Amino acid sequence: MALRDWLEPAPPLEAGEAEPPLTRKLLWFGGLMLAGVCVVAGSAYVLRTLLFL
């Protein structure tokens, strides 16, 4: 399985379809968490910089 397959978002499950692997779910959770932390940290850094202008 290629790395790209692990990064593709999982479509909604159809009736009787098995759930996607736990590792795929955890990778998405970790990626979204990291992106959120980066956005908040970047915003805080920019706002703090604006205070000292």
PDB file with one MODEL, atoms N, CA, C and O in Angstrom:
MODEL        1
ATOM      1  N   MET A   1       0.854  -1.182   0.000  1.00  0.00           N
ATOM      2  CA  MET A   1       0.000   0.000   0.000  1.00  0.00           C
ATOM      3  C   MET A   1       0.896   1.240   0.000  1.00  0.00           C
ATOM      4  O   MET A   1       1.818   1.344   0.809  1.00  0.00           O
ATOM      5  N   ALA A   2       0.627   2.156  -0.889  1.00  0.00           N
ATOM      6  CA  ALA A   2       1.433   3.360  -1.018  1.00  0.00           C
ATOM      7  C   ALA A   2       1.120   4.347   0.105  1.00  0.00           C
ATOM      8  O   ALA A   2       0.051   4.305   0.714  1.00  0.00           O
ATOM      9  N   LEU A   3       2.078   5.235   0.362  1.00  0.00           N
ATOM     10  CA  LEU A   3       1.896   6.241   1.408  1.00  0.00           C
ATOM     11  C   LEU A   3       0.689   7.124   1.093  1.00  0.00           C
ATOM     12  O   LEU A   3      -0.034   7.534   2.001  1.00  0.00           O
ATOM     13  N   ARG A   4       0.474   7.411  -0.168  1.00  0.00           N
ATOM     14  CA  ARG A   4      -0.657   8.261  -0.557  1.00  0.00           C
ATOM     15  C   ARG A   4      -1.986   7.650  -0.125  1.00  0.00           C
ATOM     16  O   ARG A   4      -2.905   8.379   0.247  1.00  0.00           O
ATOM     17  N   ASP A   5      -2.101   6.323  -0.170  1.00  0.00           N
ATOM     18  CA  ASP A   5      -3.335   5.665   0.244  1.00  0.00           C
ATOM     19  C   ASP A   5      -3.621   5.912   1.723  1.00  0.00           C
ATOM     20  O   ASP A   5      -4.784   6.003   2.117  1.00  0.00           O
ATOM     21  N   TRP A   6      -2.581   6.020   2.543  1.00  0.00           N
ATOM     22  CA  TRP A   6      -2.772   6.252   3.977  1.00  0.00           C
ATOM     23  C   TRP A   6      -3.215   7.680   4.246  1.00  0.00           C
ATOM     24  O   TRP A   6      -3.839   7.955   5.271  1.00  0.00           O
ATOM     25  N   LEU A   7      -2.893   8.604   3.321  1.00  0.00           N
ATOM     26  CA  LEU A   7      -3.209  10.006   3.543  1.00  0.00           C
ATOM     27  C   LEU A   7      -4.561  10.417   2.973  1.00  0.00           C
ATOM     28  O   LEU A   7      -5.039  11.517   3.250  1.00  0.00           O
ATOM     29  N   GLU A   8      -5.176   9.554   2.185  1.00  0.00           N
ATOM     30  CA  GLU A   8      -6.481   9.869   1.605  1.00  0.00           C
ATOM     31  C   GLU A   8      -7.558   9.834   2.697  1.00  0.00           C
ATOM     32  O   GLU A   8      -7.568   8.918   3.519  1.00  0.00           O
ATOM     33  N   PRO A   9      -8.459  10.817   2.715  1.00  0.00           N
ATOM     34  CA  PRO A   9      -9.535  10.776   3.707  1.00  0.00           C
ATOM     35  C   PRO A   9     -10.470   9.593   3.441  1.00  0.00           C
ATOM     36  O   PRO A   9     -10.690   9.203   2.294  1.00  0.00           O
ATOM     37  N   ALA A  10     -11.002   9.046   4.498  1.00  0.00           N
ATOM     38  CA  ALA A  10     -11.894   7.892   4.372  1.00  0.00           C
ATOM     39  C   ALA A  10     -13.307   8.372   4.042  1.00  0.00           C
ATOM     40  O   ALA A  10     -13.841   9.238   4.735  1.00  0.00           O
ATOM     41  N   PRO A  11     -13.914   7.821   2.997  1.00  0.00           N
ATOM     42  CA  PRO A  11     -15.294   8.199   2.673  1.00  0.00           C
ATOM     43  C   PRO A  11     -16.254   7.597   3.702  1.00  0.00           C
ATOM     44  O   PRO A  11     -15.871   6.692   4.444  1.00  0.00           O
ATOM     45  N   PRO A  12     -17.487   8.083   3.755  1.00  0.00           N
ATOM     46  CA  PRO A  12     -18.463   7.503   4.691  1.00  0.00           C
ATOM     47  C   PRO A  12     -18.664   6.013   4.425  1.00  0.00           C
ATOM     48  O   PRO A  12     -18.606   5.556   3.284  1.00  0.00           O
ATOM     49  N   LEU A  13     -18.897   5.280   5.485  1.00  0.00           N
ATOM     50  CA  LEU A  13     -19.085   3.832   5.353  1.00  0.00           C
ATOM     51  C   LEU A  13     -20.459   3.523   4.757  1.00  0.00           C
ATOM     52  O   LEU A  13     -21.456   4.176   5.066  1.00  0.00           O
ATOM     53  N   GLU A  14     -20.478   2.514   3.901  1.00  0.00           N
ATOM     54  CA  GLU A  14     -21.749   2.036   3.374  1.00  0.00           C
ATOM     55  C   GLU A  14     -22.227   0.896   4.256  1.00  0.00           C
ATOM     56  O   GLU A  14     -21.462   0.384   5.073  1.00  0.00           O
ATOM     57  N   ALA A  15     -23.467   0.497   4.105  1.00  0.00           N
ATOM     58  CA  ALA A  15     -24.036  -0.564   4.923  1.00  0.00           C
ATOM     59  C   ALA A  15     -23.248  -1.857   4.759  1.00  0.00           C
ATOM     60  O   ALA A  15     -23.034  -2.312   3.636  1.00  0.00           O
ATOM     61  N   GLY A  16     -22.818  -2.447   5.857  1.00  0.00           N
ATOM     62  CA  GLY A  16     -22.103  -3.708   5.836  1.00  0.00           C
ATOM     63  C   GLY A  16     -20.617  -3.596   5.531  1.00  0.00           C
ATOM     64  O   GLY A  16     -19.933  -4.615   5.438  1.00  0.00           O
ATOM     65  N   GLU A  17     -20.109  -2.392   5.375  1.00  0.00           N
ATOM     66  CA  GLU A  17     -18.696  -2.200   5.055  1.00  0.00           C
ATOM     67  C   GLU A  17     -17.867  -2.124   6.336  1.00  0.00           C
ATOM     68  O   GLU A  17     -18.307  -1.542   7.328  1.00  0.00           O
ATOM     69  N   ALA A  18     -16.676  -2.708   6.317  1.00  0.00           N
ATOM     70  CA  ALA A  18     -15.804  -2.711   7.490  1.00  0.00           C
ATOM     71  C   ALA A  18     -15.202  -1.318   7.698  1.00  0.00           C
ATOM     72  O   ALA A  18     -15.018  -0.562   6.745  1.00  0.00           O
ATOM     73  N   GLU A  19     -14.899  -0.990   8.961  1.00  0.00           N
ATOM     74  CA  GLU A  19     -14.293   0.309   9.272  1.00  0.00           C
ATOM     75  C   GLU A  19     -12.858   0.365   8.761  1.00  0.00           C
ATOM     76  O   GLU A  19     -12.207  -0.671   8.630  1.00  0.00           O
ATOM     77  N   PRO A  20     -12.349   1.592   8.466  1.00  0.00           N
ATOM     78  CA  PRO A  20     -10.958   1.720   8.031  1.00  0.00           C
ATOM     79  C   PRO A  20     -10.004   1.371   9.183  1.00  0.00           C
ATOM     80  O   PRO A  20     -10.412   1.370  10.344  1.00  0.00           O
ATOM     81  N   PRO A  21      -8.751   1.078   8.869  1.00  0.00           N
ATOM     82  CA  PRO A  21      -7.799   0.686   9.900  1.00  0.00           C
ATOM     83  C   PRO A  21      -7.606   1.788  10.944  1.00  0.00           C
ATOM     84  O   PRO A  21      -7.736   2.976  10.650  1.00  0.00           O
ATOM     85  N   LEU A  22      -7.293   1.361  12.168  1.00  0.00           N
ATOM     86  CA  LEU A  22      -7.085   2.308  13.259  1.00  0.00           C
ATOM     87  C   LEU A  22      -5.915   3.234  12.970  1.00  0.00           C
ATOM     88  O   LEU A  22      -5.957   4.409  13.333  1.00  0.00           O
ATOM     89  N   THR A  23      -4.874   2.727  12.324  1.00  0.00           N
ATOM     90  CA  THR A  23      -3.709   3.572  12.041  1.00  0.00           C
ATOM     91  C   THR A  23      -4.085   4.743  11.138  1.00  0.00           C
ATOM     92  O   THR A  23      -3.561   5.845  11.304  1.00  0.00           O
ATOM     93  N   ARG A  24      -4.980   4.517  10.192  1.00  0.00           N
ATOM     94  CA  ARG A  24      -5.413   5.600   9.311  1.00  0.00           C
ATOM     95  C   ARG A  24      -6.157   6.671  10.113  1.00  0.00           C
ATOM     96  O   ARG A  24      -5.949   7.867   9.910  1.00  0.00           O
ATOM     97  N   LYS A  25      -7.014   6.233  11.013  1.00  0.00           N
ATOM     98  CA  LYS A  25      -7.753   7.180  11.849  1.00  0.00           C
ATOM     99  C   LYS A  25      -6.808   7.969  12.750  1.00  0.00           C
ATOM    100  O   LYS A  25      -6.966   9.178  12.922  1.00  0.00           O
ATOM    101  N   LEU A  26      -5.827   7.277  13.322  1.00  0.00           N
ATOM    102  CA  LEU A  26      -4.882   7.948  14.214  1.00  0.00           C
ATOM    103  C   LEU A  26      -3.993   8.930  13.458  1.00  0.00           C
ATOM    104  O   LEU A  26      -3.667   9.998  13.975  1.00  0.00           O
ATOM    105  N   LEU A  27      -3.599   8.572  12.238  1.00  0.00           N
ATOM    106  CA  LEU A  27      -2.799   9.497  11.434  1.00  0.00           C
ATOM    107  C   LEU A  27      -3.587  10.770  11.115  1.00  0.00           C
ATOM    108  O   LEU A  27      -3.046  11.873  11.192  1.00  0.00           O
ATOM    109  N   TRP A  28      -4.843  10.619  10.763  1.00  0.00           N
ATOM    110  CA  TRP A  28      -5.675  11.790  10.495  1.00  0.00           C
ATOM    111  C   TRP A  28      -5.863  12.629  11.755  1.00  0.00           C
ATOM    112  O   TRP A  28      -5.775  13.856  11.702  1.00  0.00           O
ATOM    113  N   PHE A  29      -6.121  11.976  12.886  1.00  0.00           N
ATOM    114  CA  PHE A  29      -6.292  12.701  14.130  1.00  0.00           C
ATOM    115  C   PHE A  29      -5.017  13.466  14.482  1.00  0.00           C
ATOM    116  O   PHE A  29      -5.068  14.646  14.828  1.00  0.00           O
ATOM    117  N   GLY A  30      -3.871  12.783  14.390  1.00  0.00           N
ATOM    118  CA  GLY A  30      -2.597  13.430  14.705  1.00  0.00           C
ATOM    119  C   GLY A  30      -2.285  14.575  13.753  1.00  0.00           C
ATOM    120  O   GLY A  30      -1.797  15.623  14.178  1.00  0.00           O
ATOM    121  N   GLY A  31      -2.560  14.383  12.475  1.00  0.00           N
ATOM    122  CA  GLY A  31      -2.307  15.440  11.500  1.00  0.00           C
ATOM    123  C   GLY A  31      -3.173  16.668  11.735  1.00  0.00           C
ATOM    124  O   GLY A  31      -2.685  17.797  11.682  1.00  0.00           O
ATOM    125  N   LEU A  32      -4.443  16.451  11.992  1.00  0.00           N
ATOM    126  CA  LEU A  32      -5.343  17.581  12.261  1.00  0.00           C
ATOM    127  C   LEU A  32      -4.987  18.274  13.566  1.00  0.00           C
ATOM    128  O   LEU A  32      -5.077  19.498  13.665  1.00  0.00           O
ATOM    129  N   MET A  33      -4.578  17.494  14.578  1.00  0.00           N
ATOM    130  CA  MET A  33      -4.170  18.080  15.850  1.00  0.00           C
ATOM    131  C   MET A  33      -2.927  18.942  15.649  1.00  0.00           C
ATOM    132  O   MET A  33      -2.869  20.065  16.150  1.00  0.00           O
ATOM    133  N   LEU A  34      -1.940  18.433  14.927  1.00  0.00           N
ATOM    134  CA  LEU A  34      -0.712  19.178  14.682  1.00  0.00           C
ATOM    135  C   LEU A  34      -0.986  20.446  13.878  1.00  0.00           C
ATOM    136  O   LEU A  34      -0.416  21.499  14.166  1.00  0.00           O
ATOM    137  N   ALA A  35      -1.842  20.354  12.888  1.00  0.00           N
ATOM    138  CA  ALA A  35      -2.196  21.538  12.101  1.00  0.00           C
ATOM    139  C   ALA A  35      -2.879  22.583  12.970  1.00  0.00           C
ATOM    140  O   ALA A  35      -2.599  23.774  12.835  1.00  0.00           O
ATOM    141  N   GLY A  36      -3.764  22.160  13.853  1.00  0.00           N
ATOM    142  CA  GLY A  36      -4.438  23.096  14.755  1.00  0.00           C
ATOM    143  C   GLY A  36      -3.474  23.769  15.709  1.00  0.00           C
ATOM    144  O   GLY A  36      -3.572  24.972  15.953  1.00  0.00           O
ATOM    145  N   VAL A  37      -2.541  22.996  16.252  1.00  0.00           N
ATOM    146  CA  VAL A  37      -1.543  23.562  17.164  1.00  0.00           C
ATOM    147  C   VAL A  37      -0.683  24.583  16.432  1.00  0.00           C
ATOM    148  O   VAL A  37      -0.370  25.638  16.985  1.00  0.00           O
ATOM    149  N   CYS A  38      -0.299  24.282  15.197  1.00  0.00           N
ATOM    150  CA  CYS A  38       0.518  25.212  14.425  1.00  0.00           C
ATOM    151  C   CYS A  38      -0.232  26.508  14.116  1.00  0.00           C
ATOM    152  O   CYS A  38       0.348  27.592  14.179  1.00  0.00           O
ATOM    153  N   VAL A  39      -1.501  26.400  13.789  1.00  0.00           N
ATOM    154  CA  VAL A  39      -2.297  27.599  13.496  1.00  0.00           C
ATOM    155  C   VAL A  39      -2.434  28.469  14.742  1.00  0.00           C
ATOM    156  O   VAL A  39      -2.275  29.687  14.667  1.00  0.00           O
ATOM    157  N   VAL A  40      -2.726  27.854  15.880  1.00  0.00           N
ATOM    158  CA  VAL A  40      -2.881  28.621  17.116  1.00  0.00           C
ATOM    159  C   VAL A  40      -1.551  29.251  17.525  1.00  0.00           C
ATOM    160  O   VAL A  40      -1.516  30.422  17.903  1.00  0.00           O
ATOM    161  N   ALA A  41      -0.461  28.493  17.454  1.00  0.00           N
ATOM    162  CA  ALA A  41       0.845  29.029  17.828  1.00  0.00           C
ATOM    163  C   ALA A  41       1.264  30.157  16.884  1.00  0.00           C
ATOM    164  O   ALA A  41       1.787  31.179  17.327  1.00  0.00           O
ATOM    165  N   GLY A  42       1.038  29.972  15.604  1.00  0.00           N
ATOM    166  CA  GLY A  42       1.378  31.023  14.643  1.00  0.00           C
ATOM    167  C   GLY A  42       0.561  32.289  14.863  1.00  0.00           C
ATOM    168  O   GLY A  42       1.094  33.397  14.796  1.00  0.00           O
ATOM    169  N   SER A  43      -0.723  32.127  15.123  1.00  0.00           N
ATOM    170  CA  SER A  43      -1.582  33.285  15.388  1.00  0.00           C
ATOM    171  C   SER A  43      -1.139  34.013  16.653  1.00  0.00           C
ATOM    172  O   SER A  43      -1.091  35.243  16.677  1.00  0.00           O
ATOM    173  N   ALA A  44      -0.816  33.267  17.694  1.00  0.00           N
ATOM    174  CA  ALA A  44      -0.363  33.879  18.947  1.00  0.00           C
ATOM    175  C   ALA A  44       0.951  34.624  18.738  1.00  0.00           C
ATOM    176  O   ALA A  44       1.137  35.718  19.269  1.00  0.00           O
ATOM    177  N   TYR A  45       1.858  34.038  17.969  1.00  0.00           N
ATOM    178  CA  TYR A  45       3.143  34.685  17.704  1.00  0.00           C
ATOM    179  C   TYR A  45       2.945  35.985  16.934  1.00  0.00           C
ATOM    180  O   TYR A  45       3.578  36.993  17.248  1.00  0.00           O
ATOM    181  N   VAL A  46       2.065  35.969  15.920  1.00  0.00           N
ATOM    182  CA  VAL A  46       1.802  37.178  15.130  1.00  0.00           C
ATOM    183  C   VAL A  46       1.155  38.246  16.003  1.00  0.00           C
ATOM    184  O   VAL A  46       1.545  39.412  15.932  1.00  0.00           O
ATOM    185  N   LEU A  47       0.184  37.877  16.820  1.00  0.00           N
ATOM    186  CA  LEU A  47      -0.478  38.860  17.682  1.00  0.00           C
ATOM    187  C   LEU A  47       0.497  39.437  18.709  1.00  0.00           C
ATOM    188  O   LEU A  47       0.456  40.630  19.009  1.00  0.00           O
ATOM    189  N   ARG A  48       1.364  38.593  19.241  1.00  0.00           N
ATOM    190  CA  ARG A  48       2.351  39.087  20.203  1.00  0.00           C
ATOM    191  C   ARG A  48       3.320  40.054  19.520  1.00  0.00           C
ATOM    192  O   ARG A  48       3.714  41.063  20.104  1.00  0.00           O
ATOM    193  N   THR A  49       3.700  39.740  18.282  1.00  0.00           N
ATOM    194  CA  THR A  49       4.598  40.626  17.534  1.00  0.00           C
ATOM    195  C   THR A  49       3.932  41.969  17.270  1.00  0.00           C
ATOM    196  O   THR A  49       4.593  43.005  17.335  1.00  0.00           O
ATOM    197  N   LEU A  50       2.649  41.970  16.975  1.00  0.00           N
ATOM    198  CA  LEU A  50       1.933  43.219  16.710  1.00  0.00           C
ATOM    199  C   LEU A  50       1.888  44.116  17.948  1.00  0.00           C
ATOM    200  O   LEU A  50       1.819  45.339  17.818  1.00  0.00           O
ATOM    201  N   LEU A  51       1.927  43.530  19.139  1.00  0.00           N
ATOM    202  CA  LEU A  51       1.911  44.336  20.352  1.00  0.00           C
ATOM    203  C   LEU A  51       3.171  45.186  20.494  1.00  0.00           C
ATOM    204  O   LEU A  51       3.132  46.269  21.079  1.00  0.00           O
ATOM    205  N   PHE A  52       4.268  44.703  19.968  1.00  0.00           N
ATOM    206  CA  PHE A  52       5.544  45.390  20.146  1.00  0.00           C
ATOM    207  C   PHE A  52       5.919  46.303  18.965  1.00  0.00           C
ATOM    208  O   PHE A  52       7.041  46.807  18.916  1.00  0.00           O
ATOM    209  N   LEU A  53       5.008  46.519  18.026  1.00  0.00           N
ATOM    210  CA  LEU A  53       5.297  47.433  16.909  1.00  0.00           C
ATOM    211  C   LEU A  53       5.113  48.859  17.309  1.00  0.00           C
ATOM    212  O   LEU A  53       5.313  49.760  16.494  1.00  0.00           O
TER     213      LEU A  53
ENDMDL
END
